[in-house]
Coordinates of C-alpha atoms (C1' of nucleotides) in Angstrom, one line a residue:
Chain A
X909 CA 0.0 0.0 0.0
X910 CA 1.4 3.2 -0.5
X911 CA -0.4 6.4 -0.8
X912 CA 1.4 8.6 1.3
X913 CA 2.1 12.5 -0.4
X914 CA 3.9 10.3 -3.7
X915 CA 2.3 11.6 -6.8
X916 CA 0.5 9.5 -8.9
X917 CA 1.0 9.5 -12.9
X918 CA -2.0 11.7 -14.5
X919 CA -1.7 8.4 -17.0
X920 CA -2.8 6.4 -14.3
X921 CA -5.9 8.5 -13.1
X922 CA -7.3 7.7 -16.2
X923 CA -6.9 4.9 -16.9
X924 CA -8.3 3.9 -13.6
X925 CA -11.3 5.9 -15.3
X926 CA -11.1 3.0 -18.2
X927 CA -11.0 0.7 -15.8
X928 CA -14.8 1.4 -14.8
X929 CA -16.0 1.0 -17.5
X930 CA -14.4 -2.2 -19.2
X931 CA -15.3 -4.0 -15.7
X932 CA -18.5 -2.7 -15.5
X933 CA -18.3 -4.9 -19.0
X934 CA -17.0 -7.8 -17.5
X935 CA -19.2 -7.7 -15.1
X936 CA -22.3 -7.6 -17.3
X937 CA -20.9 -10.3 -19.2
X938 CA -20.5 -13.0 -16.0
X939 CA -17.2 -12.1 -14.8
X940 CA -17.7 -12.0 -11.2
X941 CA -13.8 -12.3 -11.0
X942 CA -11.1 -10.8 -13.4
X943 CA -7.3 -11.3 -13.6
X944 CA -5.2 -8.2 -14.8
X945 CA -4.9 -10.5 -17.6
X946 CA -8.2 -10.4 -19.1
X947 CA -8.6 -6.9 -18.0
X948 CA -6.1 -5.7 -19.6
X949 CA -7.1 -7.6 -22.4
X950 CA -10.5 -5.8 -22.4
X951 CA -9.4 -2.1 -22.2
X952 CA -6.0 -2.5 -24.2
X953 CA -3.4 -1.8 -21.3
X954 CA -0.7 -4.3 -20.5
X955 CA -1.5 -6.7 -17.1
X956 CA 1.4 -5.0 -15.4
X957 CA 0.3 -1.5 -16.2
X958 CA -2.7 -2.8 -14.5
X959 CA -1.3 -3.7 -11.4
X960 CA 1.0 -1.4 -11.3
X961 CA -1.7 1.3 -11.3
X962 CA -3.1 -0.5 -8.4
X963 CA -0.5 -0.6 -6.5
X964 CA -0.6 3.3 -6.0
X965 CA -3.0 2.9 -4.0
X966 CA -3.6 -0.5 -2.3
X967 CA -3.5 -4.4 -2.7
X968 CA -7.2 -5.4 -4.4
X969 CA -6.9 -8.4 -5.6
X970 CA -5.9 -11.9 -4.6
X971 CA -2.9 -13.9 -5.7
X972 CA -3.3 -16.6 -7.9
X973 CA -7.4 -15.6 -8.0
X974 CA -7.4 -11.9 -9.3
X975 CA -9.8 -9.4 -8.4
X976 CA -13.5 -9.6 -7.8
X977 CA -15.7 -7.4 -10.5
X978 CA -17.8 -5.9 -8.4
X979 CA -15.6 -5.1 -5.1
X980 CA -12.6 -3.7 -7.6
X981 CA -15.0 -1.5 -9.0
X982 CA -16.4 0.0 -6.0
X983 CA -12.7 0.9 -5.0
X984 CA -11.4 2.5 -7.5
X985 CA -14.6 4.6 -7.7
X986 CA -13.8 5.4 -4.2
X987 CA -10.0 6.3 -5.3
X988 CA -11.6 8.5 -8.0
X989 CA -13.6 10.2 -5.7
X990 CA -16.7 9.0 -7.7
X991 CA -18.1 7.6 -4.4
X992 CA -20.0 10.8 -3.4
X993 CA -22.2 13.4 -5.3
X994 CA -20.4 16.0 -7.6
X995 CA -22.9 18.4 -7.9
X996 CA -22.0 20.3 -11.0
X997 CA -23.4 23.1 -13.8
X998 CA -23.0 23.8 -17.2
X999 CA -22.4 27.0 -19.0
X1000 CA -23.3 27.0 -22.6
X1001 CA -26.0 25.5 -23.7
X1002 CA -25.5 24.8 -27.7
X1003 CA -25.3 21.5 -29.1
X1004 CA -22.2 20.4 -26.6
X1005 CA -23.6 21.7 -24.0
X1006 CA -26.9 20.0 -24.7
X1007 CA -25.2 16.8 -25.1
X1008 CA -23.4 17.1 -21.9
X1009 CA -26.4 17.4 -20.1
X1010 CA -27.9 14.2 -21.5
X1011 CA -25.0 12.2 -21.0
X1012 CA -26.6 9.5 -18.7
X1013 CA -23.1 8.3 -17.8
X1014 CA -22.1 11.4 -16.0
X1015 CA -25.2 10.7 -13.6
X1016 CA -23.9 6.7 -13.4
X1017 CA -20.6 8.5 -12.2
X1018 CA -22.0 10.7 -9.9
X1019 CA -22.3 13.5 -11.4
X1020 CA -25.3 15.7 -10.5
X1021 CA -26.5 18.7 -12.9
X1022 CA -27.8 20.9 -10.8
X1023 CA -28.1 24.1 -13.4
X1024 CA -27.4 24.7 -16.9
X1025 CA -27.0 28.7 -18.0
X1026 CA -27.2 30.4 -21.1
X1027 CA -26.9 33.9 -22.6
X1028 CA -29.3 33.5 -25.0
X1029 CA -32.8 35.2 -24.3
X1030 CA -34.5 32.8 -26.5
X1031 CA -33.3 29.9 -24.2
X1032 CA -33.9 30.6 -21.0
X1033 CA -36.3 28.4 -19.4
X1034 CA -36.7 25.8 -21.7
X1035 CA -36.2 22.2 -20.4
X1036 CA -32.7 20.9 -21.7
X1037 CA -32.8 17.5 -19.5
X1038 CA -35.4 16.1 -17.4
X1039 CA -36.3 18.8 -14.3
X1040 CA -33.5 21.0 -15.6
X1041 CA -34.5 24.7 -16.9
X1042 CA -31.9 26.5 -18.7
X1043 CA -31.2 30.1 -16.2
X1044 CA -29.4 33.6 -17.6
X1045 CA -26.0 33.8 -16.6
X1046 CA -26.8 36.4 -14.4
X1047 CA -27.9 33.9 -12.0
X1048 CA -24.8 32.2 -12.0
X1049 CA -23.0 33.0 -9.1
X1050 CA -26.1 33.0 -7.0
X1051 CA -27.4 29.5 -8.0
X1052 CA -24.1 27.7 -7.6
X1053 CA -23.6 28.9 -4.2
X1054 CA -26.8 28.2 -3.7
X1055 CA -26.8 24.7 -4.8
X1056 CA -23.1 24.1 -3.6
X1057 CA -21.7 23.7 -7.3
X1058 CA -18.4 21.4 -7.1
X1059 CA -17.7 21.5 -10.6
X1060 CA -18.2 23.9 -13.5
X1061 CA -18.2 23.0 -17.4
X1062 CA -17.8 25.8 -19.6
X1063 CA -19.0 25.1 -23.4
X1064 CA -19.2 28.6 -24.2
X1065 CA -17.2 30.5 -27.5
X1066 CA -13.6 30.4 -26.8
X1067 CA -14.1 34.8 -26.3
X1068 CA -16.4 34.5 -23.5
X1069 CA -14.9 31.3 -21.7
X1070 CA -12.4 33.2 -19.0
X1071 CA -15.4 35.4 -18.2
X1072 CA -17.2 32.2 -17.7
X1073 CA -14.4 30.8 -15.9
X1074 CA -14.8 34.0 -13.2
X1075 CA -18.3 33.3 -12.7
X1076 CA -17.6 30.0 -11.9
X1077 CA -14.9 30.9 -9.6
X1078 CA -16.9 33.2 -7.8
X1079 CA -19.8 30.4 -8.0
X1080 CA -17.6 29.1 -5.6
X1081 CA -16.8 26.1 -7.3
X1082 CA -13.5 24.0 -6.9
X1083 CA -13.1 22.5 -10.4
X1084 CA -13.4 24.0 -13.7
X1085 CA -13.7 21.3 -17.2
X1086 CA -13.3 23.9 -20.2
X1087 CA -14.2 22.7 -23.4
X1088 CA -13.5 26.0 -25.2
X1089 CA -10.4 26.3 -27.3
X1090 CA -9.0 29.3 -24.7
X1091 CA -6.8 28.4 -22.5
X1092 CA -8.7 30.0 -19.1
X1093 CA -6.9 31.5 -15.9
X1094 CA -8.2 30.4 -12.7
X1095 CA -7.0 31.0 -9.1
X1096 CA -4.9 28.7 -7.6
X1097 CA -7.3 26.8 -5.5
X1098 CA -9.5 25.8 -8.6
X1099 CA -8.5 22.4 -10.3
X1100 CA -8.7 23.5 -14.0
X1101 CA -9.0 20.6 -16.7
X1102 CA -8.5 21.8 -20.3
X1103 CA -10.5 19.3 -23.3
X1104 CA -9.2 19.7 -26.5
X1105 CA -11.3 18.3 -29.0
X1106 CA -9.4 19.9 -32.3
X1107 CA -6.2 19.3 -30.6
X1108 CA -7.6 15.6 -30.8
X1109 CA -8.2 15.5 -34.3
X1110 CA -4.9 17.7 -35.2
X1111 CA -3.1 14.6 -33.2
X1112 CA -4.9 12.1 -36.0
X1113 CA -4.0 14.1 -38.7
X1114 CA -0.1 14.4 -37.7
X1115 CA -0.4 10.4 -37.2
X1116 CA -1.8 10.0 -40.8
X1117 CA 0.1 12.6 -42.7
X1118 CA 3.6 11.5 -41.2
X1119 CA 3.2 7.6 -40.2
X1120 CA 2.2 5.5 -43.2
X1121 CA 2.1 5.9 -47.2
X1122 CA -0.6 4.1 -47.8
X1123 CA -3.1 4.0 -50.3
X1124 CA -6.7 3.5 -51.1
X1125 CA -7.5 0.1 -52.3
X1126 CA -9.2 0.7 -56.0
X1127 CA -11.1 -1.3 -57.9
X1128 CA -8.6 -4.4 -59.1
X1129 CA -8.3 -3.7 -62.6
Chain B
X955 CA 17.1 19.9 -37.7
X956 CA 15.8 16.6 -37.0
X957 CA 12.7 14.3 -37.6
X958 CA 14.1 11.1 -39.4
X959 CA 12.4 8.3 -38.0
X960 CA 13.0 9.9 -34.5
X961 CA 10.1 9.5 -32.5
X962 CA 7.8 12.5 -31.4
X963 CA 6.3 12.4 -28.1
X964 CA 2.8 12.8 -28.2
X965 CA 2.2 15.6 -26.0
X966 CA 4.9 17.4 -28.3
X967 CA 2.4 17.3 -31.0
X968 CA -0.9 17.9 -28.8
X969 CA 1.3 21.3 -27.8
X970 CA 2.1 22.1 -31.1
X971 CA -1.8 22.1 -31.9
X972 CA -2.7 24.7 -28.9
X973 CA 0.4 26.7 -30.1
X974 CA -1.3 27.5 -33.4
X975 CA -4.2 28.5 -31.6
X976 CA -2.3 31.1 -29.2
X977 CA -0.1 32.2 -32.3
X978 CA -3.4 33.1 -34.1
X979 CA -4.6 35.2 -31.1
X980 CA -1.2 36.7 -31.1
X981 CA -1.3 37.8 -34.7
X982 CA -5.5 39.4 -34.0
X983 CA -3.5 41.4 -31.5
X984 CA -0.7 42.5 -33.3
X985 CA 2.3 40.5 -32.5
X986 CA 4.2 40.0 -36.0
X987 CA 6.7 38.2 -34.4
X988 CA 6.8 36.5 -30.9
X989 CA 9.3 35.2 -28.5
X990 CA 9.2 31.2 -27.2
X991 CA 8.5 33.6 -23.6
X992 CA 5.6 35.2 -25.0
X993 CA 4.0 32.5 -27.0
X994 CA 4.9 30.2 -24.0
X995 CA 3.2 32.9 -21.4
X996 CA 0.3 32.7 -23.9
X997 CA -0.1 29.1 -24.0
X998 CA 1.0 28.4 -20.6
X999 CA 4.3 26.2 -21.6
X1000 CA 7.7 27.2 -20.7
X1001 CA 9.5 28.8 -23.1
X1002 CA 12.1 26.2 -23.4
X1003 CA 9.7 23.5 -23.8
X1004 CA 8.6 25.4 -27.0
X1005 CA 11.8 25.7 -28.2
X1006 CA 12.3 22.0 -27.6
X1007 CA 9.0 20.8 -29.4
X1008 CA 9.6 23.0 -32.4
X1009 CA 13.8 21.8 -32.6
X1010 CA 12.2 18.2 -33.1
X1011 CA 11.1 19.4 -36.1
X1012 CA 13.8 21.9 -37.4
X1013 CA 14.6 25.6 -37.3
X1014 CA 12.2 28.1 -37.1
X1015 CA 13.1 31.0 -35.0
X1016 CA 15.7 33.7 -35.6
X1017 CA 17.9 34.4 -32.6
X1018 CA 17.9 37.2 -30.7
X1019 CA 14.5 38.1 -32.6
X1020 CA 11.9 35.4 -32.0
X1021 CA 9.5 33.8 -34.7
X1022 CA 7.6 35.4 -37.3
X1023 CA 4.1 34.6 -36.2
X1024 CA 1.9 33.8 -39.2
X1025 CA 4.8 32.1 -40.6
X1026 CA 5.5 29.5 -37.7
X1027 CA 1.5 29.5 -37.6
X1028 CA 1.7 27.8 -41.2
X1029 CA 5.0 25.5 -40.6
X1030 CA 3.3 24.4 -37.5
X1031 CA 0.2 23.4 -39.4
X1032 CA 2.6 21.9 -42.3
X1033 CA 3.8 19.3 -39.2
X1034 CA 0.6 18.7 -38.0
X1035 CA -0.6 17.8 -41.8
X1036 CA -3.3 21.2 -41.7
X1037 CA -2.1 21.9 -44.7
X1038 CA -4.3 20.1 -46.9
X1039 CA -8.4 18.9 -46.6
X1040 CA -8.9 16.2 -44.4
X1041 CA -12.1 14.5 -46.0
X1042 CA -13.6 13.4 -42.8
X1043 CA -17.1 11.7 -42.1
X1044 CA -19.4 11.9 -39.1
X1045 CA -21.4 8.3 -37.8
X1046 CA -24.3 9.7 -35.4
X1047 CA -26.0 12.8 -35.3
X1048 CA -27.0 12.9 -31.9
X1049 CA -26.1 16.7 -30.0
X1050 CA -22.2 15.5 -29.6
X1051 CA -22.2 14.6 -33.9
X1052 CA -24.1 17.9 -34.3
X1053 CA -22.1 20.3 -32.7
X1054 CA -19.1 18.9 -33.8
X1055 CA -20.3 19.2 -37.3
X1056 CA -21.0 22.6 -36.8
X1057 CA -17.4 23.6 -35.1
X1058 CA -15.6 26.3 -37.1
X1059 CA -12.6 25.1 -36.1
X1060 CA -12.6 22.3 -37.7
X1061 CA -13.3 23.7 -41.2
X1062 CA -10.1 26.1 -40.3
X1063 CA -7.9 23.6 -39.4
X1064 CA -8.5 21.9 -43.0
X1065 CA -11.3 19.2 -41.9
X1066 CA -13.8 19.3 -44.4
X1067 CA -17.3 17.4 -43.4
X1068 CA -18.1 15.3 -46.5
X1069 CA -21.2 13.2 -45.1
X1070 CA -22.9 12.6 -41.8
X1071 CA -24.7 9.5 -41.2
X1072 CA -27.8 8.3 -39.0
X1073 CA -29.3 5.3 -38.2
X1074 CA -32.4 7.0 -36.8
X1075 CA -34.4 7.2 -39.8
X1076 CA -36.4 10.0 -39.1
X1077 CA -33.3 12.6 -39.1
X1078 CA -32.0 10.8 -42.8
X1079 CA -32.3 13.8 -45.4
X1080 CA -32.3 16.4 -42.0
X1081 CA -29.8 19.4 -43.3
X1082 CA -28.1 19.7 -40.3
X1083 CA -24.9 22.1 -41.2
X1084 CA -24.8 24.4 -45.1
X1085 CA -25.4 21.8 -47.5
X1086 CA -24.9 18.8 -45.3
X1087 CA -27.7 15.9 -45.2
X1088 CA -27.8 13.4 -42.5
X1089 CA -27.3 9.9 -44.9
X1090 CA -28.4 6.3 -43.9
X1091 CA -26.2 4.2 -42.1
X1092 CA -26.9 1.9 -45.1
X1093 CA -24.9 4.0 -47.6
X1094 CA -21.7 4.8 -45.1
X1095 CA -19.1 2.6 -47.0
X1096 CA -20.1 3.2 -50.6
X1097 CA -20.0 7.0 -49.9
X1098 CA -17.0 7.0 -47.8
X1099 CA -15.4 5.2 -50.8
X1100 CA -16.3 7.8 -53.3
X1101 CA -15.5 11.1 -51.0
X1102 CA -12.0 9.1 -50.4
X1103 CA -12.6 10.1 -46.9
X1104 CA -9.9 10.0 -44.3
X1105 CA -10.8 10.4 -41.2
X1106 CA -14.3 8.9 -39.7
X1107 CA -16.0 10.9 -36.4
X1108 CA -17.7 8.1 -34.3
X1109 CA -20.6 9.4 -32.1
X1110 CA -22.3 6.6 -31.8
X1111 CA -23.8 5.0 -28.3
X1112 CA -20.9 2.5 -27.1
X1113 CA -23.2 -0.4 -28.3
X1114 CA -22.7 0.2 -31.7
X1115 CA -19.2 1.9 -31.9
X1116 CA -17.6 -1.3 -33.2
X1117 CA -19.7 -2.0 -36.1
X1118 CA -19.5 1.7 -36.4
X1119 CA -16.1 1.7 -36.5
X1120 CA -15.7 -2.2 -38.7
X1121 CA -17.9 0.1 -40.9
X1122 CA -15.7 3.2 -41.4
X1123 CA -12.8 1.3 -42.2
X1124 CA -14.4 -0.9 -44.5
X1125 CA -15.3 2.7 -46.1
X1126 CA -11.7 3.3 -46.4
X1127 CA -11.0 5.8 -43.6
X1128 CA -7.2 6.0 -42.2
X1129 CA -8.0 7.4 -39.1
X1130 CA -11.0 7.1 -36.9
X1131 CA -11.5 9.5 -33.9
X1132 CA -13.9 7.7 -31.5
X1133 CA -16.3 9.7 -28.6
X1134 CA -18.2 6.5 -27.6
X1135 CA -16.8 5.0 -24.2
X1136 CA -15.8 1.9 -25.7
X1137 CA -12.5 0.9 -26.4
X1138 CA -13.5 -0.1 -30.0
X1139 CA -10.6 -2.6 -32.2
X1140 CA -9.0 -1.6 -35.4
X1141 CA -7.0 -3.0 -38.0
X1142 CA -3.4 -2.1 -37.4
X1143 CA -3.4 0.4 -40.4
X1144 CA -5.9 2.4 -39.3
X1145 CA -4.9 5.2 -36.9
X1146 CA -7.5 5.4 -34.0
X1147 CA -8.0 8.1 -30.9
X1148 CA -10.4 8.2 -28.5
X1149 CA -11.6 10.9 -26.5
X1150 CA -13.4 10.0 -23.2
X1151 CA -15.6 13.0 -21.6
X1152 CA -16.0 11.1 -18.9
X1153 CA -12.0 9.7 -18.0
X1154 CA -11.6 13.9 -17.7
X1155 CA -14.3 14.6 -15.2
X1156 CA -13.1 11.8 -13.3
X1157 CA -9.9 13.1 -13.3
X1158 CA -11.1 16.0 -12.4
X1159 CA -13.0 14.6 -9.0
X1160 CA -9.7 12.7 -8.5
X1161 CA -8.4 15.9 -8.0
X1162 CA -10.9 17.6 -6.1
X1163 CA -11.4 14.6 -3.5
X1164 CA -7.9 13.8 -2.7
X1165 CA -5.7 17.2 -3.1
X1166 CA -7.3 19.9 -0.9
X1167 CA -9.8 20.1 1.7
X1168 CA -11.4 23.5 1.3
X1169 CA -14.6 24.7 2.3
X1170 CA -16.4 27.4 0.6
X1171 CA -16.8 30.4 1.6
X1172 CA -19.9 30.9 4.0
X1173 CA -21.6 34.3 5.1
X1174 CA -19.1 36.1 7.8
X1175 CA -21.0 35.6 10.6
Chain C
dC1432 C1' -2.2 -31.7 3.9
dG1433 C1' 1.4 -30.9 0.6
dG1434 C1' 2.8 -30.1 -4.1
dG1435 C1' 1.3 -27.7 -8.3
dT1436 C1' -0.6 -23.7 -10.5
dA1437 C1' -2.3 -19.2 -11.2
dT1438 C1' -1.9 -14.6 -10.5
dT1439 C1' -0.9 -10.7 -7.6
dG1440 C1' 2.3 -6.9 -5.8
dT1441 C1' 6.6 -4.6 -6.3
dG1442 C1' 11.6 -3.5 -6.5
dA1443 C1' 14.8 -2.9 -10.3
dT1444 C1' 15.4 -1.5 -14.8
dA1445 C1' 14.6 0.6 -19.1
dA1446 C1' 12.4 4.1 -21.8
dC1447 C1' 10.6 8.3 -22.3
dT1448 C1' 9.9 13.4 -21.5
dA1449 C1' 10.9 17.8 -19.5
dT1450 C1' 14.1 21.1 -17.7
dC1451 C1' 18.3 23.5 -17.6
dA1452 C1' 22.2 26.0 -19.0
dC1453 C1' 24.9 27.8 -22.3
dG1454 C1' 27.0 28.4 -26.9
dA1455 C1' 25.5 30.5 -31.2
dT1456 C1' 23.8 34.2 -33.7
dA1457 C1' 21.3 38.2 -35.5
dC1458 C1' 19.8 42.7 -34.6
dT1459 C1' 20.6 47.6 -32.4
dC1460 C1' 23.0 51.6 -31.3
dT1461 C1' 26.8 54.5 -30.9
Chain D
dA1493 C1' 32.3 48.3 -37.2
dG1494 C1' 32.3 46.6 -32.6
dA1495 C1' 30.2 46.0 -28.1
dG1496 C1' 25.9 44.9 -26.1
dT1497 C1' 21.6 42.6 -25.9
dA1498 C1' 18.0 39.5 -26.9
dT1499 C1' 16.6 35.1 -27.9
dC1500 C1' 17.1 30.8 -30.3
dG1501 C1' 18.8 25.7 -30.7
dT1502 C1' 20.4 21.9 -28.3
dG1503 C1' 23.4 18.7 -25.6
dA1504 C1' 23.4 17.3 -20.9
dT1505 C1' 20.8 16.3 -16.9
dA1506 C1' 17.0 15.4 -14.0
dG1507 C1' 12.6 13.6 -13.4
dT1508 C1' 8.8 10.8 -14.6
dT1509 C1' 6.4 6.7 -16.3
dA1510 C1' 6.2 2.0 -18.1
dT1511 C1' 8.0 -2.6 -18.4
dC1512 C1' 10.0 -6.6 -16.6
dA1513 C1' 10.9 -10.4 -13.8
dC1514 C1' 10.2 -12.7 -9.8
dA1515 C1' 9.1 -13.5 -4.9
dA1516 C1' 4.8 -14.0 -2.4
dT1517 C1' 0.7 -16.3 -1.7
dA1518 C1' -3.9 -18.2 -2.2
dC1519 C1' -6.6 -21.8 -4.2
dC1520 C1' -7.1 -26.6 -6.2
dC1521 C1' -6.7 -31.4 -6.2
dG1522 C1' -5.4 -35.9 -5.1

DNA sequence: CGGGTATTGTGATAACTATCACGATACTCT
DNA sequence: AGAGTATCGTGATAGTTATCACAATACCCG
């Protein structure tokens, strides 16, 4: 066991987060015990990397057995901190934003949308996911203190994201997942996570225009 | 000057991808030409780590001067491969597919949306971005084929990313950049990514629950 | 109940990535 | 034109992360 002020690899967080959901898998499919072996097997990660991840932050499993589904699940949701209720709003509500909200595995994870703000007039009010009412942002600050925000998403245009970012901050939340393409300032004692989703695709693109010549297969003539 | 079969690390090229971002708000504001201790202030990378990412690649820079923005903006995008249309398809028009098919960015970075497809058929012939229709599920391959598209966008529930994915390459895609949370399997010549929403909220409550206890800020009483 | 087998947990090692420090060099100013 | 200054490019170094190999140990079976 170890756990003691050593950092752990950002790699390994999430994976851990992987790891959820291939044993949630697993588990659906009759596993009610899994070795890193078939584990690994499952979410493409090598058995060591597995156990080695683990080993951050515990002993889980039993030697020459492996790990029971259920139980190593429940743990590393409690190493996640996925054990409690995040509750959390949205800012910018257009079609990410929208799907954010529907996204029934942020519920299964804990996540709790507590508000959803917009700028636009013509939206406010309207019911974006079940018993959720889209709120001007002038209500930010109030509601997420209000409702004890933990965690802010901001899927607003990359030119109003750091104003969106101070809301939040003064929202009081501690944690901040921007999706716009500006990188946002935040005080120290907010956890600021940064989601690329061009850098994503810019990464596939460098990996097909530099790695392999290859070419389309044609008709054999 | 290097790059000859020497390997890149990734997060090299997921910098290099923000960095054209920042250099393009640099140039709106004026900056013809920018030190690595501006851009890197602007991106939040040291500067040194800038200048290391860019030497993998070759000379760019002018000592004692700094780097002619718009022109490392375009050598940056000649690395990544931005410098030519990325044919790319969409698989599932649910909000995620539809805002990213409506993302500016994308278009500006050389992506260039040449189909969208749906297997809910009441959204097939739906226009959902300037001249785009939503296409049956039914016709992905053959058109795939004919737009020689490169890169397939799966936004498909996890339940069908695979045959989503088996799909796409049979319709000659390269790359394949995958939102569903399932680790889907390719052949080894096609280039896959995926992007899990969820793995960076839980990193995110990883970081909340275990770094610092902090209460908010109550009325002074 | 003891040997055989499976599979974990982890120290040691290798591989990778970031940081540092400084030589190289181009521009500026007198 | 030469000294001074700014800033790049990069080899060396430090730090981080993944892989490996094997000791430890729990279950199975005769």
């Amino acid at each position: 066991m170890k756990q003691k002020g050593i950092k752990i690899p950002e790699a390994t967080i999430k994976r851990l987060s992987a790891y959820i959901n291939c044993l949630e898998r697993l588990d659906d499919k009759g596993y009610q015990v899994v070795s890193s072996e078939l584990l690994g097997e499952s979410c493409q990660v090598s058995p060591a990397q597995i156990r080695k991840d683990l080993s951050y932050f515990g002993e889980f499993g039993v030697r020459g057995v492996g790990y029971t589904t259920k139980t190593l699940t429940e743990q590393i949701k409690v190493i996640l901190g996925l054990d409690r209720i995040w509750p959390t709003v949205l800012v910018g509500v257009g079609h990410l934003g929208h799907a954010l909200l529907n996204f029934t595995f942020f519920r299964e994870h804990g996540y709790r949308m507590v508000a959803a703000f917009d700028s636009d007039p013509r939206k406010i009010g309207t019911e974006v996911a079940e018993g959720l009412h889209i709120q001007p942002i002038e209500e930010l600050v109030e509601t997420s203190n209000r409702e004890k925000a933990a965690i802010g998403i901001v899927t607003v245009p990359a030119s109003s994201a750091q104003s969106t970012a101070d809301l939040l901050v003064e929202g009081g939340v501690s944690g901040i997942l921007n999706f716009a393409p500006f990188k946002v300032k935040v005080p120290e004692h907010v956890t600021l996570r940064n989601v690329s989703i061009v850098s994503e695709l810019d990464n596939l693109a460098y990996l097909l225009s530099s790695k392999k010549p290859r070419r389309r297969r044609k008709k054999i003539k």
